[in-house]
Short mmCIF file of C-alpha atoms in Angstrom, two decimals:
data_model
loop_
_atom_site.label_atom_id
_atom_site.label_comp_id
_atom_site.label_asym_id
_atom_site.label_seq_id
_atom_site.Cartn_x
_atom_site.Cartn_y
_atom_site.Cartn_z
CA MET A 278 0.04 -0.02 0.03
CA ALA A 279 1.18 3.39 -0.83
CA ALA A 280 2.16 5.68 2.26
CA VAL A 281 -0.26 8.52 2.92
CA LYS A 282 1.28 11.97 2.45
CA LYS A 283 1.21 14.06 5.74
CA GLN A 284 1.65 17.61 4.26
CA ILE A 285 1.07 18.96 0.70
CA ARG A 286 0.11 22.26 -0.88
CA ASN A 287 -3.47 21.77 -1.46
CA SER A 288 -3.91 25.16 -3.22
CA ARG A 289 -2.60 28.68 -3.01
CA TYR A 290 -4.86 29.38 0.04
CA TYR A 291 -3.92 26.09 2.15
CA VAL A 292 -0.63 24.66 3.42
CA GLY A 293 -1.05 21.73 5.86
CA GLY A 294 -2.11 18.22 6.22
CA VAL A 295 -4.27 16.32 3.95
CA THR A 296 -5.99 12.94 4.11
CA ASN A 297 -7.88 11.68 1.07
CA LEU A 298 -7.62 15.05 -0.68
CA THR A 299 -9.27 16.65 2.39
CA ARG A 300 -7.80 19.11 4.95
CA ASN A 301 -6.91 16.89 7.92
CA GLY A 302 -4.47 17.57 10.88
CA PHE A 303 -2.66 20.86 11.34
CA GLY A 304 -2.77 23.46 8.59
CA VAL A 305 -2.77 27.13 7.72
CA TYR A 306 -5.53 28.42 5.55
CA VAL A 307 -5.92 32.01 4.11
CA TYR A 308 -9.61 32.80 3.22
CA PRO A 309 -10.00 34.01 -0.63
CA ASN A 310 -10.88 37.68 0.86
CA SER A 311 -7.58 37.59 2.61
CA PHE A 312 -9.13 39.06 5.67
CA PHE A 313 -9.30 35.91 7.69
CA ARG A 314 -6.36 33.41 8.28
CA TYR A 315 -6.91 30.13 10.13
CA GLU A 316 -4.06 28.36 11.93
CA GLY A 317 -4.88 25.07 13.59
CA GLU A 318 -6.42 21.61 13.49
CA TRP A 319 -8.50 20.11 10.74
CA SER A 320 -10.84 17.23 10.46
CA LYS A 321 -12.45 15.92 7.28
CA GLY A 322 -12.09 19.40 5.71
CA GLU A 323 -13.35 21.26 8.49
CA LYS A 324 -11.89 23.35 11.41
CA HIS A 325 -12.04 20.98 14.31
CA GLY A 326 -9.94 20.93 17.41
CA HIS A 327 -7.70 23.72 18.60
CA GLY A 328 -6.90 26.49 16.38
CA LYS A 329 -6.50 30.49 15.92
CA LEU A 330 -8.70 32.57 13.49
CA LEU A 331 -6.94 35.80 13.01
CA MET A 332 -8.15 38.91 11.15
CA LYS A 333 -6.45 41.71 9.21
CA ASP A 334 -7.57 44.29 11.58
CA GLY A 335 -5.64 42.59 14.60
CA SER A 336 -8.78 40.83 15.88
CA TYR A 337 -8.53 37.06 16.61
CA TYR A 338 -10.11 34.10 18.20
CA GLU A 339 -8.06 31.30 19.69
CA GLY A 340 -9.63 28.22 21.26
CA GLU A 341 -11.46 25.12 20.47
CA PHE A 342 -13.56 24.42 17.14
CA ALA A 343 -15.96 22.00 16.40
CA HIS A 344 -17.02 21.00 12.85
CA GLY A 345 -16.01 24.27 11.43
CA GLU A 346 -17.65 26.41 14.12
CA ILE A 347 -16.08 28.22 17.18
CA GLU A 348 -17.39 25.99 20.02
CA GLY A 349 -16.10 25.42 23.50
CA ASN A 350 -13.42 27.39 25.38
CA GLY A 351 -11.48 30.05 23.78
CA SER A 352 -10.52 33.61 23.81
CA ARG A 353 -11.58 36.37 21.73
CA PHE A 354 -10.05 39.84 20.92
CA TRP A 355 -11.63 42.90 19.15
CA ALA A 356 -8.85 45.19 17.90
CA LYS A 357 -11.28 48.33 17.16
CA THR A 358 -12.84 48.48 20.64
CA GLY A 359 -9.97 46.75 22.64
CA VAL A 360 -12.39 44.29 24.21
CA SER A 361 -11.30 41.05 25.24
CA TYR A 362 -13.23 37.81 26.34
CA SER A 363 -12.20 34.52 27.68
CA GLY A 364 -14.44 31.79 28.22
CA GLN A 365 -17.09 29.43 26.60
CA PHE A 366 -18.66 29.83 23.14
CA SER A 367 -21.24 28.26 21.04
CA GLY A 368 -22.15 28.60 17.42
CA GLY A 369 -19.50 31.42 17.35
CA GLU A 370 -21.22 33.43 19.95
CA LEU A 371 -20.15 34.10 23.59
CA HIS A 372 -22.30 31.48 25.51
CA GLY A 373 -21.77 30.20 29.02
CA CYS A 374 -19.41 31.43 31.74
CA GLY A 375 -16.68 33.79 30.72
CA VAL A 376 -14.94 37.08 31.49
CA MET A 377 -15.11 40.23 29.46
CA GLN A 378 -12.76 43.11 29.75
CA LYS A 379 -13.23 46.34 27.73
CA GLY A 380 -10.78 49.07 26.94
CA ASN A 381 -12.39 51.59 29.23
CA GLY A 382 -11.91 49.45 32.39
CA GLU A 383 -15.04 47.84 32.28
CA ARG A 384 -15.19 44.13 33.49
CA TYR A 385 -17.80 41.59 33.65
CA LYS A 386 -17.44 38.01 35.01
CA GLY A 387 -20.39 35.85 34.71
CA GLU A 388 -22.90 34.15 32.48
CA PHE A 389 -23.52 34.84 28.80
CA SER A 390 -26.37 34.05 26.37
CA TYR A 391 -25.51 34.19 22.69
CA GLY A 392 -23.30 37.37 23.17
CA LEU A 393 -25.19 38.99 25.77
CA ARG A 394 -24.83 39.13 29.51
CA ASP A 395 -27.57 36.75 31.11
CA GLY A 396 -27.85 34.96 34.44
CA ASN A 397 -25.63 35.63 37.34
CA GLY A 398 -22.60 37.69 37.11
CA PHE A 399 -20.27 40.37 38.52
CA LEU A 400 -20.02 43.77 36.96
CA LEU A 401 -17.27 46.53 37.35
CA ASP A 402 -18.11 49.38 35.24
CA LYS A 403 -15.97 52.29 34.00
CA ASP A 404 -16.88 54.42 36.86
CA GLY A 405 -15.60 51.84 39.38
CA GLN A 406 -19.07 50.89 40.40
CA THR A 407 -19.74 47.28 40.92
CA TYR A 408 -22.99 45.12 40.78
CA GLU A 409 -23.28 41.41 41.52
CA GLY A 410 -26.40 39.72 40.94
CA SER A 411 -28.82 38.83 37.95
CA PHE A 412 -28.86 39.79 34.37
CA HIS A 413 -31.12 39.59 31.52
CA GLN A 414 -30.24 40.61 27.89
CA ASN A 415 -27.19 42.76 28.90
CA LYS A 416 -29.17 44.43 31.57
CA ARG A 417 -29.49 44.23 35.47
CA HIS A 418 -32.50 42.30 35.96
CA GLY A 419 -33.75 40.46 39.18
CA GLU A 420 -32.10 40.47 42.37
CA GLY A 421 -28.79 42.09 42.81
CA GLN A 422 -26.46 44.42 44.89
CA MET A 423 -25.09 47.74 43.70
CA HIS A 424 -22.16 49.48 44.96
CA TYR A 425 -21.82 53.21 43.92
CA ARG A 426 -18.81 55.34 43.57
CA ASN A 427 -19.96 57.83 46.05
CA GLY A 428 -20.37 55.19 48.71
CA ASP A 429 -23.98 54.35 48.33
CA GLN A 430 -25.13 50.66 48.29
CA TYR A 431 -28.41 49.08 46.79
CA GLU A 432 -29.62 45.76 47.51
CA GLY A 433 -32.87 44.69 46.00
CA GLY A 434 -34.84 44.23 42.88
CA TRP A 435 -34.05 45.27 39.38
CA LEU A 436 -36.01 45.44 36.24
CA LEU A 437 -34.37 46.30 32.89
CA ASP A 438 -31.37 48.37 34.49
CA GLN A 439 -33.62 50.26 36.89
CA GLN A 440 -34.36 49.62 40.70
CA GLN A 441 -37.67 48.30 40.91
CA GLY A 442 -39.60 46.38 43.86
CA HIS A 443 -38.34 46.03 47.29
CA GLY A 444 -35.03 47.20 48.08
CA VAL A 445 -32.64 48.61 50.50
CA MET A 446 -30.25 51.54 49.79
CA ARG A 447 -27.71 52.63 52.16
CA PHE A 448 -26.28 56.05 51.47
CA GLY A 449 -22.72 57.09 51.74
CA ASP A 450 -23.81 59.71 54.51
CA GLY A 451 -25.26 57.08 56.86
CA SER A 452 -29.04 57.34 55.64
CA VAL A 453 -30.76 54.11 54.92
CA TYR A 454 -34.35 53.84 53.17
CA GLU A 455 -35.86 50.29 52.78
CA GLY A 456 -39.13 50.00 50.84
CA GLN A 457 -40.52 49.88 47.40
CA TRP A 458 -38.82 51.26 44.31
CA ARG A 459 -40.06 52.06 40.61
CA ASN A 460 -37.86 53.62 37.91
CA ASN A 461 -34.81 54.02 40.38
CA LEU A 462 -36.91 56.22 42.63
CA PHE A 463 -38.60 55.61 46.06
CA ASN A 464 -42.31 54.63 45.00
CA GLY A 465 -44.80 53.17 47.45
CA GLN A 466 -44.41 52.07 50.99
CA GLY A 467 -41.19 52.64 52.64
CA THR A 468 -39.06 54.07 55.53
CA MET A 469 -36.16 56.61 55.59
CA ILE A 470 -33.65 56.76 58.30
CA HIS A 471 -31.79 60.11 57.53
CA CYS A 472 -28.50 60.80 58.98
CA SER A 473 -29.63 63.90 60.30
CA GLY A 474 -31.78 61.94 62.66
CA ILE A 475 -35.16 62.44 60.75
CA ILE A 476 -37.06 59.16 60.66
CA TYR A 477 -40.11 58.97 57.99
CA GLU A 478 -42.37 56.04 57.54
CA GLY A 479 -44.96 56.10 54.88
CA LEU A 480 -45.73 56.58 51.39
CA TRP A 481 -43.30 57.81 48.61
CA THR A 482 -43.99 59.04 45.09
CA ASN A 483 -41.32 59.63 42.74
CA GLY A 484 -38.75 59.91 45.54
CA ARG A 485 -40.56 62.27 47.54
CA PRO A 486 -42.50 61.45 50.83
CA LEU A 487 -46.10 61.86 49.89
CA GLY A 488 -47.22 62.69 53.70
CA GLY A 489 -43.89 64.61 54.43
CA ALA A 490 -43.75 67.83 55.89
CA SER A 491 -43.79 71.11 53.74
CA LYS A 492 -44.16 73.72 56.34
CA VAL A 493 -43.90 74.63 60.04
CA VAL A 494 -47.05 75.83 61.90
CA ILE A 495 -47.08 77.51 65.21
CA GLU A 496 -49.97 76.42 67.16
CA GLY A 497 -52.48 78.94 68.31
CA GLY A 498 -52.82 81.49 65.51
CA ASP A 499 -50.72 84.41 64.66
CA VAL A 500 -50.47 86.04 68.06
CA LEU A 501 -49.37 84.82 71.29
CA GLU A 502 -49.94 86.86 74.47
CA VAL A 503 -47.97 86.30 77.75
CA PHE A 504 -46.85 88.13 80.99
CA GLN A 505 -43.64 89.50 82.18
CA GLU A 506 -41.77 86.93 84.44
CA THR A 507 -43.98 84.06 83.50
CA PRO A 508 -42.50 81.29 81.49
CA PHE A 509 -44.62 80.31 78.52
CA CYS A 510 -44.44 77.44 76.02
CA VAL A 511 -44.77 77.24 72.30
CA GLU A 512 -46.20 74.34 70.37
CA VAL A 513 -45.13 73.62 67.04
CA GLN A 514 -46.75 71.50 64.16
CA LEU A 515 -45.37 70.15 60.98
CA GLN A 516 -47.91 70.06 58.19
CA THR A 517 -48.10 68.64 54.76
CA GLU A 518 -49.02 70.63 51.70
CA ALA A 519 -52.71 69.75 52.17
CA GLY A 520 -52.39 71.21 55.70
CA GLU A 521 -52.50 68.01 57.51
CA LYS A 522 -50.14 66.94 60.34
CA ALA A 523 -47.26 65.19 59.29
CA THR A 524 -47.32 62.33 61.79
CA GLY A 525 -45.13 60.13 59.76
CA GLU A 526 -42.08 62.31 60.50
CA ASN A 527 -39.81 62.01 63.49
CA GLY A 528 -36.61 63.60 64.40
CA ARG A 529 -36.53 67.04 62.49
CA VAL A 530 -34.56 69.66 64.49
CA LEU A 531 -36.30 72.93 65.17
CA GLN A 532 -34.79 76.10 66.57
CA ILE A 533 -36.78 79.06 68.27
CA SER A 534 -35.87 82.52 68.65
CA THR A 535 -37.27 85.73 69.00
CA ALA A 536 -36.79 89.16 67.37
CA ILE A 537 -37.79 92.86 67.78
CA ARG A 538 -39.49 95.02 64.95
CA LEU A 539 -36.86 97.34 63.25
CA CYS A 540 -38.37 100.95 62.54
CA ASP A 541 -38.63 101.96 59.08
CA LEU A 542 -36.88 105.40 58.96
CA SER A 543 -37.05 108.01 55.94
CA PRO A 544 -33.82 109.60 55.11
CA SER A 545 -35.27 112.78 54.28
CA THR A 546 -37.08 113.30 57.68
CA THR A 547 -35.01 111.40 60.22
CA PRO A 548 -32.64 113.23 62.19
CA ALA A 549 -28.76 112.10 61.45
CA SER A 550 -28.34 110.61 64.87
CA LEU A 551 -31.07 108.14 64.44
CA LEU A 552 -29.75 107.09 60.99
CA LYS A 553 -26.40 106.57 62.70
CA MET A 554 -27.93 104.31 65.15
CA MET A 555 -29.44 102.38 62.35
CA GLU A 556 -26.16 102.13 60.66
CA ASP A 557 -24.58 100.57 63.98
CA ILE A 558 -26.87 97.54 63.82
CA LYS A 559 -24.60 94.90 62.46
CA GLU A 560 -27.31 92.29 62.15
CA THR A 561 -29.07 91.79 58.51
CA PRO A 562 -32.67 92.50 59.12
CA ILE A 563 -35.02 89.49 58.79
CA PRO A 564 -38.15 89.80 56.75
CA THR A 565 -41.36 88.83 58.05
CA PRO A 566 -44.96 87.91 56.78
CA PHE A 567 -46.33 90.82 58.70
CA GLY A 568 -44.86 93.41 56.40
CA PHE A 569 -41.93 94.77 58.52
CA GLN A 570 -38.38 93.46 59.26
CA VAL A 571 -37.05 92.48 62.74
CA VAL A 572 -33.63 92.02 64.28
CA SER A 573 -32.80 89.59 67.10
CA TYR A 574 -33.80 89.63 70.62
CA PRO A 575 -32.29 87.27 73.34
CA LEU A 576 -34.86 84.41 74.45
CA MET A 577 -33.99 81.80 77.19
CA GLU A 578 -35.07 78.76 78.67
CA ARG A 579 -35.87 78.84 82.30
CA ALA A 580 -33.99 76.06 84.03
CA PHE A 581 -35.75 74.17 86.74
CA GLY A 582 -34.31 73.80 90.25
CA SER A 583 -35.62 72.65 93.48
CA GLN A 584 -36.91 76.10 94.32
CA ILE A 585 -37.73 77.47 91.14
CA PHE A 586 -41.36 76.47 90.92
CA ILE A 587 -43.63 75.19 93.70
CA ASP A 588 -45.35 72.85 91.22
CA THR A 589 -43.31 71.78 88.17
CA ALA A 590 -46.67 70.81 86.60
CA ALA A 591 -48.31 73.91 86.92
CA PRO A 592 -50.03 75.20 83.76
CA LEU A 593 -47.93 77.75 81.80
CA ALA A 594 -49.73 81.08 81.41
CA VAL A 595 -49.92 81.64 77.77
CA ALA A 596 -53.02 82.28 75.59
CA ALA A 597 -53.02 82.07 71.89
CA VAL A 598 -55.51 84.17 70.00
CA ALA A 599 -56.21 84.63 66.22
CA ALA A 600 -55.06 88.23 64.98
CA LYS A 601 -56.64 90.17 62.47
CA SER A 602 -54.75 90.76 59.45
CA GLY A 603 -54.64 94.52 59.94
CA SER A 604 -54.21 94.68 63.88
CA ALA A 605 -50.83 93.05 63.92
CA GLN A 606 -49.19 95.64 61.83
CA ALA A 607 -50.91 98.64 63.53
CA ASP A 608 -49.64 97.72 67.04
CA SER A 609 -46.35 99.23 68.34
CA PRO A 610 -43.83 96.66 69.13
CA LEU A 611 -43.45 98.13 72.73
CA LEU A 612 -45.71 99.86 75.17
CA PRO A 613 -44.97 103.22 76.55
CA GLU A 614 -43.07 102.88 79.65
CA GLY A 615 -45.07 103.41 82.95
CA GLU A 616 -48.63 103.02 81.05
CA TRP A 617 -49.68 99.76 82.26
CA GLU A 618 -49.74 98.59 86.11
CA SER A 619 -51.19 95.15 85.67
CA GLY A 620 -52.09 92.44 83.07
CA SER A 621 -55.11 90.23 82.35
CA GLY A 622 -55.71 86.84 81.70
CA SER A 623 -55.44 83.34 83.54
CA ASP A 624 -53.13 83.14 86.54
CA GLY A 625 -49.75 81.46 85.92
CA PRO A 626 -46.83 80.35 88.11
CA PRO A 627 -44.80 83.55 88.94
CA LEU A 628 -41.09 83.55 88.35
CA VAL A 629 -39.24 83.55 91.60
CA GLY A 630 -37.95 87.01 92.40
CA GLY A 631 -40.31 88.64 90.16
CA THR A 632 -38.41 91.34 88.74
CA PRO A 633 -36.42 92.09 85.73
CA SER A 634 -33.27 92.87 87.90
CA ASP A 635 -33.69 89.21 89.31
CA LEU A 636 -33.37 88.07 85.91
CA ASP A 637 -29.95 89.70 85.41
CA GLY A 638 -28.88 87.60 88.54
CA LEU A 639 -29.55 84.57 86.66
CA PHE A 640 -26.53 85.31 84.53
CA ALA A 641 -24.13 86.45 87.19
CA GLY A 642 -20.63 86.15 86.33
CA GLN A 643 -21.36 85.64 82.76
CA GLU A 644 -20.26 87.87 79.82
CA GLU A 645 -22.69 90.16 78.44
CA ASP A 646 -24.82 88.80 75.50
CA SER A 647 -24.02 85.32 76.50
CA THR A 648 -27.71 84.30 77.26
CA PRO A 649 -27.92 80.68 76.71
CA PRO A 650 -30.65 80.11 74.13
CA PRO A 651 -33.37 77.49 74.48
CA ALA A 652 -32.37 74.01 73.51
CA ASN A 653 -33.34 72.91 70.12
CA GLN A 654 -36.41 70.41 69.76
CA ARG A 655 -36.82 67.41 67.77
CA VAL A 656 -40.07 66.67 66.20
CA GLU A 657 -42.15 63.55 67.42
CA GLU A 658 -44.91 62.41 65.40
CA GLY A 659 -45.05 65.62 63.54
CA GLN A 660 -45.01 68.11 66.70
CA ALA A 661 -42.64 69.56 69.02
CA LYS A 662 -42.90 71.82 72.04
CA PHE A 663 -40.71 74.46 73.55
CA LYS A 664 -41.12 74.89 77.31
CA ASN A 665 -40.39 77.24 79.89
CA LEU A 666 -39.40 80.15 77.68
CA LEU A 667 -38.50 83.63 78.84
CA LEU A 668 -37.52 86.88 77.16
CA ALA A 669 -34.03 87.40 78.44
CA PRO A 670 -32.60 90.66 79.28
CA PRO A 671 -31.43 92.59 76.42
CA PRO A 672 -27.90 93.26 75.62
CA HIS A 673 -26.14 96.23 76.99
CA ASP A 674 -26.92 99.27 74.86
CA PHE A 675 -29.31 97.68 73.06
CA ILE A 676 -29.82 99.80 69.89
CA PRO A 677 -33.47 99.08 69.10
CA TYR A 678 -34.47 100.00 72.69
CA GLN A 679 -32.27 103.27 72.00
CA LEU A 680 -34.09 103.95 68.84
CA MET A 681 -37.62 103.47 70.50
CA ASP A 682 -36.67 105.90 73.28
CA GLU A 683 -35.42 108.42 70.81
CA LEU A 684 -38.33 108.13 68.55
CA LYS A 685 -40.70 108.70 71.61
CA ARG A 686 -38.83 111.70 72.56
CA ASN A 687 -39.28 113.35 69.06
CA ILE A 688 -43.11 112.16 68.78
CA LYS A 689 -43.72 113.87 72.31
CA LYS A 690 -41.85 117.17 71.25
CA PRO A 691 -44.61 120.00 70.60
CA SER A 692 -44.69 121.09 67.11
CA ASN A 693 -44.11 124.63 66.05
CA ARG A 694 -47.30 126.64 65.66
CA ALA A 695 -48.25 129.77 63.84
CA PRO A 696 -47.36 132.82 65.72
CA THR A 697 -51.05 133.63 65.64
CA ASP A 698 -51.97 130.35 67.42
CA ARG A 699 -49.55 130.66 70.19
CA PRO A 700 -51.21 131.54 73.58
CA VAL A 701 -50.04 134.46 75.52
CA LEU A 702 -48.28 133.29 78.55
CA SER A 703 -46.52 135.13 81.24
CA GLN A 704 -43.03 134.93 81.86
CA ASP A 705 -43.41 132.96 85.13
CA LYS A 706 -45.58 130.59 83.39
CA ASN A 707 -43.02 130.00 80.60
CA SER A 708 -40.48 129.67 83.18
CA GLU A 709 -42.66 127.36 85.09
CA ARG A 710 -43.10 125.22 82.02
CA ARG A 711 -39.32 124.92 81.13
CA SER A 712 -39.00 123.88 84.70
CA SER A 713 -41.59 121.06 84.38
CA THR A 714 -40.25 119.92 81.00
CA GLY A 715 -36.62 119.59 82.24
CA SER A 716 -37.75 117.65 85.30
CA CYS A 717 -39.85 115.25 83.26
CA PHE A 718 -36.88 114.60 80.72
CA THR A 719 -34.49 113.85 83.81
CA SER A 720 -36.85 111.56 85.13
CA ASN A 721 -37.35 109.65 81.86
CA THR A 722 -33.59 109.63 81.56
CA LYS A 723 -32.97 108.25 84.93
CA LYS A 724 -35.88 105.59 84.29
CA SER A 725 -34.42 104.66 80.91
CA SER A 726 -30.96 103.97 82.65
CA ILE A 727 -32.64 101.97 85.20
CA ASP A 728 -34.52 99.92 82.67
CA SER A 729 -31.68 99.56 80.04
CA ARG A 730 -31.43 95.80 81.09
CA SER A 731 -35.29 95.06 81.62
CA VAL A 732 -37.45 93.42 79.37
CA ARG A 733 -40.00 95.85 78.04
CA PRO A 734 -43.67 94.97 77.52
CA GLY A 735 -44.73 95.04 73.79
CA GLU A 736 -44.61 93.28 70.73
CA TYR A 737 -41.84 90.75 69.75
CA VAL A 738 -41.74 88.15 67.09
CA ILE A 739 -41.25 84.48 67.65
CA MET A 740 -39.45 82.42 64.85
CA VAL A 741 -39.16 78.75 64.43
CA LYS A 742 -36.66 77.51 62.01
CA ASP A 743 -35.67 74.14 60.43
CA VAL A 744 -32.02 73.66 61.42
CA THR A 745 -31.74 69.95 60.49
CA ASN A 746 -28.38 69.37 59.32
CA PRO A 747 -27.85 68.20 56.54
CA PRO A 748 -31.22 69.04 55.30
CA PHE A 749 -33.65 66.31 54.88
CA GLN A 750 -33.60 65.29 51.10
CA GLY A 751 -31.62 68.71 50.57
CA GLN A 752 -34.48 70.79 51.56
CA THR A 753 -34.99 73.11 54.35
CA LEU A 754 -38.36 73.96 55.55
CA PRO A 755 -39.46 77.87 55.54
CA PRO A 756 -39.62 79.39 59.00
CA ALA A 757 -42.77 80.02 61.00
CA PHE A 758 -43.66 83.38 62.52
CA ALA A 759 -45.99 84.52 65.18
CA LEU A 760 -46.38 87.74 67.13
CA LEU A 761 -45.44 87.76 70.95
CA ARG A 762 -47.50 90.26 72.81
CA LEU A 763 -45.68 90.65 76.09
CA PHE A 764 -48.09 92.25 78.81
CA PRO A 765 -46.64 93.80 81.99
CA ALA A 766 -46.05 91.16 85.15
CA LYS A 767 -49.45 90.65 86.46
CA THR A 768 -50.34 92.15 90.19
CA LYS A 769 -53.50 91.47 92.35
CA SER A 770 -55.58 94.47 92.60
CA LYS A 771 -58.64 94.81 94.64
CA ASN A 772 -60.33 96.90 91.88
CA SER A 773 -60.36 94.79 88.71
CA GLN A 774 -62.23 97.39 86.96
CA THR A 775 -59.44 99.85 87.40
CA ASP A 776 -56.95 97.12 86.07
CA LYS A 777 -59.17 96.68 82.83
CA THR A 778 -59.22 100.36 82.29
CA LYS A 779 -55.66 100.54 82.59
CA ILE A 780 -55.02 97.89 80.12
CA THR A 781 -57.55 99.37 77.73
CA ARG A 782 -55.56 102.60 78.06
CA GLY A 783 -52.43 100.80 77.31
CA GLN A 784 -53.87 99.10 74.25
CA GLU A 785 -55.00 102.74 72.92
CA ASP A 786 -51.33 103.88 73.75
CA MET A 787 -49.70 101.05 71.65
CA ALA A 788 -51.63 102.62 68.61
CA LYS A 789 -50.07 106.02 69.16
CA TYR A 790 -46.71 104.95 68.18
CA PRO A 791 -46.97 102.89 64.99
CA GLY A 792 -43.94 101.56 63.15
CA LEU A 793 -41.35 102.19 66.03
CA PHE A 794 -40.13 98.83 65.41
#
């Protein structure tokens, strides 16, 4: 029998082994279009076994072939994109388990189905983010865990590359959300524990709490009435856009403060001394919904001690009334000194000591203007309460008080009359009037010096601010305002009718000085 030739040149395109005139064994074949070149094993004229298929652009496949097809384990490289793959193939497609590496740094290790990521796998994307879980048609689909570049971590359901169904998101700042998702947003029932301490449990829509707070409301109306030397409380409620109590929210931090009205001075009619005093106020005025601006006034919290109150459970003396829209702006911020001798309303627990000078003693040894403000309060079930509040003594040389005194002096000065309207007075009477005026001014000056550190009756403004840090979902609620009318300290009087008359007179006097603050 003649020997079988192991290697012959079959044509100008093939060099290799031949059996019975068919390619068999190892051979090199160049396709007629000259783009493809195969080097490897043949069987019965077909690529079969281990081989390498090279392309003219530099791309190639190296691995197993079966009956002329890429089948089994192998490696693939795409020169144009820089993508490489090592794993299982079927019918020339990526099919089974494998590892794909892209030129931009993206890397996937897991299951493929006919060229697409499908099944379980681990993906490191070009931004350094990782996903481990289920895939379908190249997309995250099913259950999986995602670690984001900013530190956020998500574990839960996916639908075609979007968070869907139940899932838990642990944010990089420490916040946690657990609940329902749709289209990559909180949708449905869920609970958010925010890093600031806020906890919201309820319905969500498009990433926002459906029953979340949208405003802060001071309970009791636009006007609160309190008495000097008597602690009072302020209750605050968080409300939704529909005006309902936001009971699903807890932990928001609220801060309470007080302010005093800043007078509006016209440069053309105001003395230069008063304008200079206005310029000395370093604080930026705060606008209010009442149509005027305010500057801060110190507020403090009355600390409890063994001898501070006889009964710590005694009711606080504060009355809340609804103010008419026009009356709030017509009242003056502070009452003329010496006009009121008693207050009205229900009795409340008096402050021990009972005089503004005793309040100064509370801060003996402390620096001026260092009155500790009331503690911030966290909201519970949509509400918060500030207890045992008192207006603190004003700082030394409190400019708003000085402005008020100067304006009242200017208002009380008699206006120039026409010569024909002047009454004829004797020289003695004129001298007597000058003497009386000088005596009155001296008295007022002494009184102003004595009361420079006293809390004056009148009208102030309460402000409650959302100071949650960091803000819940990046938004801070707008502040709430209410007028605070401070009446003189209550004194027991035998003639209640006289007291009522004096209070009425005091209210009339408030209207005499509109716009002082």
